[in-house]
Amino acid sequence: MTSANTLQARTPDEAYEFAAPFRAPQGSPIRELFKYVGRPGMISFAGGYPSKDLFDRDGLGRAIDAAYRSDPIACLQYGDTAGAPALRRSLARLMGARGVECDSDDIVVTTGSQQGFDLLVRTLIAPGDTALVEEPAYPAAIQALRLAGANIVTVRTDSDGIDVDALAATLDAWSEPGRPKLLYTVPTFANPTGATLPRARREALVRLAVRHRIVLVEDDPYGELRFAGTPVPPILALADACPGGRDWVVYFGSLSKIVAPGLRIGWALAPAPIARRMIVAKQTSDLCTSPLSQEAARHYLDSGSLESHLRTIAGAYRSRCGALLKALTHFAPADIEFCAPQGGMFVWARLTGGRDAGDVLKRAIERNVMFVPGTAFFVRDADASSLRLSFAAPSEAEAFEGARRLASALSGN
Amino acid sequence: MTSANTLQARTPDEAYEFAAPFRAPQGSPIRELFKYVGRPGMISFAGGYPSKDLFDRDGLGRAIDAAYRSDPIACLQYGDTAGAPALRRSLARLMGARGVECDSDDIVVTTGSQQGFDLLVRTLIAPGDTALVEEPAYPAAIQALRLAGANIVTVRTDSDGIDVDALAATLDAWSEPGRPKLLYTVPTFANPTGATLPRARREALVRLAVRHRIVLVEDDPYGELRFAGTPVPPILALADACPGGRDWVVYFGSLSKIVAPGLRIGWALAPAPIARRMIVAKQTSDLCTSPLSQEAARHYLDSGSLESHLRTIAGAYRSRCGALLKALTHFAPADIEFCAPQGGMFVWARLTGGRDAGDVLKRAIERNVMFVPGTAFFVRDADASSLRLSFAAPSEAEAFEGARRLASALSGN
C-alpha cells in the first residue's frame, strides 16, 4: 500500500520552481565543520564567534533586567522600524566616539549588521547588476549578493587590504555594461585576512567612490577590537574631507563582536535616500528589530560598561593571538606564512609550498584542532593553499596548544 | 560660500540607481496615520497592534529572567539559523494543539512571521513571477510581493474569505504566461476583513493548490483569538487528508498577537525543500533570530501560562468588539454595513451609499476617533467606501464611545 506520506515524499524539488539563486542552494561551508567542534578535546580556530567566556554576563543581566523593569511595554510592543529612538541616540554617541558626527535620526537599527547589508543589497541590486567585493571576503556578504543575482566582481587585496591602485585602474578601464553599484569591504581587522586598510588608501577609496558613483560599504564589526598599532579612523569619518564623500559611504556597525551576538543588534549609517529605502525594505523584512533586545542594548550602552569591557576583550584577544602566533612561529614548518593582525579575531595564513589547506584540515582534525580552509572566502578561483585561524574562542593556553597541533599536522609528524 | 554639506545635499536620489521596486518607495499608508494616535483623547481603531494593557507582563518578566539566569550563554551567543532546538520543540507542541502533527525539525523560527513570508517570497518569486493574494489583504504581504517585483493577481473574497469557486475558475482558465507560484491568505479572522474561511473552502483550497502546484500560504497570527463560534482547523491540519496536500501548504505562526510582538518570534512550517531554502535565505537576512528573545519565548511557552492568557485576551476582545458593534448598530446611519467577526482584532465595514471612507476619516479625526480607510488593503482598484476597525487597543468603554463618535462622523452630526 502506498501511503499519502510516501506520495508526498516524491514531490520533487523542481516542482516548486524556485527563483534562480535558490534552485541549488548552498549552505555555508563553514557551518559544515560545526559537527567536529563539539568533539572532546577539540581546539577550534574555525568559528567566527566571539568568545563566550568574555561576555559581560553580569552587566548584560543587569541591563536586561533594568530594561524590562523600567519599561516593559517598550520591550513587548512593536517598535519603530528604524529603531528605538533612545537606542539610536546611544548609537549616535558611539559613532561620535569613533570620529563620525551624526544625528540619531541618521541611524537605522538592524537585526545584526548582516541584515543591514542585506537591506542595502535589496534596495540597490537587481539581478545582473554588478557588485565589487574585496577578495578574500566575508562569505555571508558574498552569499547576500549571490542570492540577489548580482554579478560579483572581485577586488584584489594585499596585506594592507584593498589594492586601491588596482581598483582605480579597473574602474577607469571599465567597459562592461552596467557600472558597479557598490563595493563591499571590511577595512579594519578584516574577515578573513585580519588586514587593516591604511588611512591613505581609505581616503583614495572615498575619492574613487565619489568619482565612479559607487556605494562604498564599510562593514565595521571589529574596529574597536584593536590590541596593537595605531588607530585608523573609519572610512566614514574620513569621508567628510572629500566633497560629496559622505553621500557614497554606507557604514555598518554591530554589537555582536563587542557586546553579544545574541542581542542581534546592528546599525547602519547611510545617506538619507538610501536609509529611507532600507527602512522600507526593513518593514518587509521583519517590521522592526526585537524591542526587548534594543532596550537591553540601550541600557547596556548607557551603563558606561562598554569601554572597560572592550579593554578586557582586546586584552584577551591580544594574548590569544600572541600565543597562536608564537606557537606557529616556533613549531610550524617553513612553508607557512602569515601576518600578525593588530586587532579583531583572525589570522590569515598561506602554505607557500602549494599544499591544499583542505588536506591539512583533515590531518588537523585527527589531531583535534580545526580551522577554516581559505576557499570559503573566495568568489571563484579560490586560493586552496590559504587558511583562516580565529583566535577568539580558545583560551591563551589552548591557542598555543592548538597551534602546536596545527604545526604537527603541517609537518606530517 | 558653498559648503561640502550643501554639495552633498544635492546628490539626487537617481544617482544611486536603486533597484526598480525601490525607485519611488512608498511607506506604509497606515503608518502615516500614527501622528494622530497620540493626540489627547483620541480613540484609535486604526492600529494593528495587540492591546498593550493585556500583555502578561509579570509572566513574561519571569520568563525573561528565567531564560537569562538558567543559560546566559544561550541568550548571548549566536544561535542556529533555523531556531533554538528547545523553542522549536515547544512550537511543535503548540502546533500539535492546533491539530498539526509535526516534528520540531520541521519548524523554522523567524523574526516575526513577517520575516517568514518575506523569506518564502525570496525563495520562490523572481521579478515578473505571478503571486495570488486574497483581496482585501494584509498590506505588508502585498508590499513584500511588490518589492520582489511580483505580478500580483488578486483573488476575490466574500464574508467567508476567499471565493474558492471563483479562484478555481480563474486557475482552470489560466492563460497568462507563468503559472501562479503562491497564494497568500489569512484564513482565520483575516486582516482586514475579520472573515474566517469555512472548512469546506479550506479543503477545496488544498485540492486546488495540489492540482495547480501552487504554494498555499496560510498566515495564522490570529487563529487562537477566537471568542465566538466553532473552531475551524488550520488549513495545514486539513492538508493531510488530501494526497500531496502537505507538500503545498506553508504555515506561518506568530507570538506577536498572542504573547507579545516585541519578542519578534514567528515560525514557519513548510515542506522540506522549501524550508531548506528559507533557512539559506535567513542566513543572509539576519543569521538567526535573537536568541535572547527565543529563550524568553520558550520559557514563557513552557510555563504553561499561554492557555489562560489566551482566554484573557479573547475575553477582552469579545467585550471590546461587542461594544464597538453595539454602538455602531445603535448610533450609525443605515448606510454602513459590517460583519461580526468570531475572533481576531478586526471589523470590516462598508459605506453602502458610496461615500469615501477617506472623507469620513477626516471628519472622524475631528471627533477624536480614527480608523484605517480600506484602500490600504487593496492591490489596485481600491474600494474607497470600505474601512477597517481594530477593536484590540481601546478599552470596552472607549470602543463604545469611539463607535459613537464614528457614527456621528458618518451622520454628519
CSV table of N, CA and C in Angstrom, one decimal, chain A residues 20 38 152 172 204 227 234-235 246 267 293 306 317 326 336 347 367 370 374 382 404:
chain,number,residue,atom,x,y,z
A,20,ALA,N,15.8,31.6,-9.3
A,20,ALA,CA,17.1,31.0,-9.8
A,20,ALA,C,18.2,30.8,-8.7
A,38,GLY,N,32.2,20.1,18.6
A,38,GLY,CA,31.9,19.6,20.0
A,38,GLY,C,32.7,18.4,20.4
A,152,ILE,N,29.1,39.4,-9.4
A,152,ILE,CA,30.1,39.8,-8.4
A,152,ILE,C,31.5,39.9,-9.0
A,172,ASP,N,38.7,52.8,-14.1
A,172,ASP,CA,39.0,53.7,-15.2
A,172,ASP,C,38.8,53.0,-16.5
A,204,ALA,N,41.7,57.4,-0.6
A,204,ALA,CA,41.6,57.1,-2.0
A,204,ALA,C,40.4,56.4,-2.4
A,227,PHE,N,44.3,45.7,19.4
A,227,PHE,CA,45.2,45.4,20.6
A,227,PHE,C,46.7,45.7,20.2
A,234,PRO,N,37.5,55.3,10.9
A,234,PRO,CA,36.6,54.6,9.9
A,234,PRO,C,36.6,55.4,8.6
A,235,ILE,N,36.4,54.7,7.5
A,235,ILE,CA,36.3,55.4,6.2
A,235,ILE,C,35.3,56.5,6.3
A,246,ARG,N,30.5,61.9,1.9
A,246,ARG,CA,29.6,61.3,2.8
A,246,ARG,C,28.4,60.7,2.1
A,267,TRP,N,23.7,48.3,13.3
A,267,TRP,CA,23.1,49.6,12.8
A,267,TRP,C,23.8,50.0,11.5
A,293,SER,N,15.5,43.3,22.8
A,293,SER,CA,16.9,43.4,22.6
A,293,SER,C,17.4,44.8,22.5
A,306,LEU,N,30.8,49.6,28.5
A,306,LEU,CA,31.4,49.1,27.2
A,306,LEU,C,32.9,49.4,27.1
A,317,TYR,N,42.1,38.9,23.5
A,317,TYR,CA,42.4,38.6,22.1
A,317,TYR,C,43.9,38.8,21.8
A,326,LYS,N,53.0,32.7,18.4
A,326,LYS,CA,54.2,32.2,19.0
A,326,LYS,C,54.4,30.7,18.7
A,336,ILE,N,54.8,27.9,5.7
A,336,ILE,CA,53.6,28.6,6.1
A,336,ILE,C,53.9,30.1,6.4
A,347,VAL,N,43.6,35.4,12.0
A,347,VAL,CA,44.9,35.4,11.3
A,347,VAL,C,44.7,34.6,10.0
A,367,ARG,N,44.1,15.5,14.8
A,367,ARG,CA,44.9,15.9,15.9
A,367,ARG,C,44.1,16.8,16.9
A,370,MET,N,41.1,22.6,14.6
A,370,MET,CA,40.4,22.9,13.4
A,370,MET,C,40.6,24.3,13.0
A,374,GLY,N,40.8,28.4,3.4
A,374,GLY,CA,40.5,29.7,2.8
A,374,GLY,C,39.6,29.7,1.6
A,382,ALA,N,39.4,30.0,-6.0
A,382,ALA,CA,39.9,30.0,-4.6
A,382,ALA,C,41.3,29.7,-4.5
A,404,ARG,N,50.3,24.4,18.1
A,404,ARG,CA,51.3,23.3,18.2
A,404,ARG,C,50.8,22.1,17.4
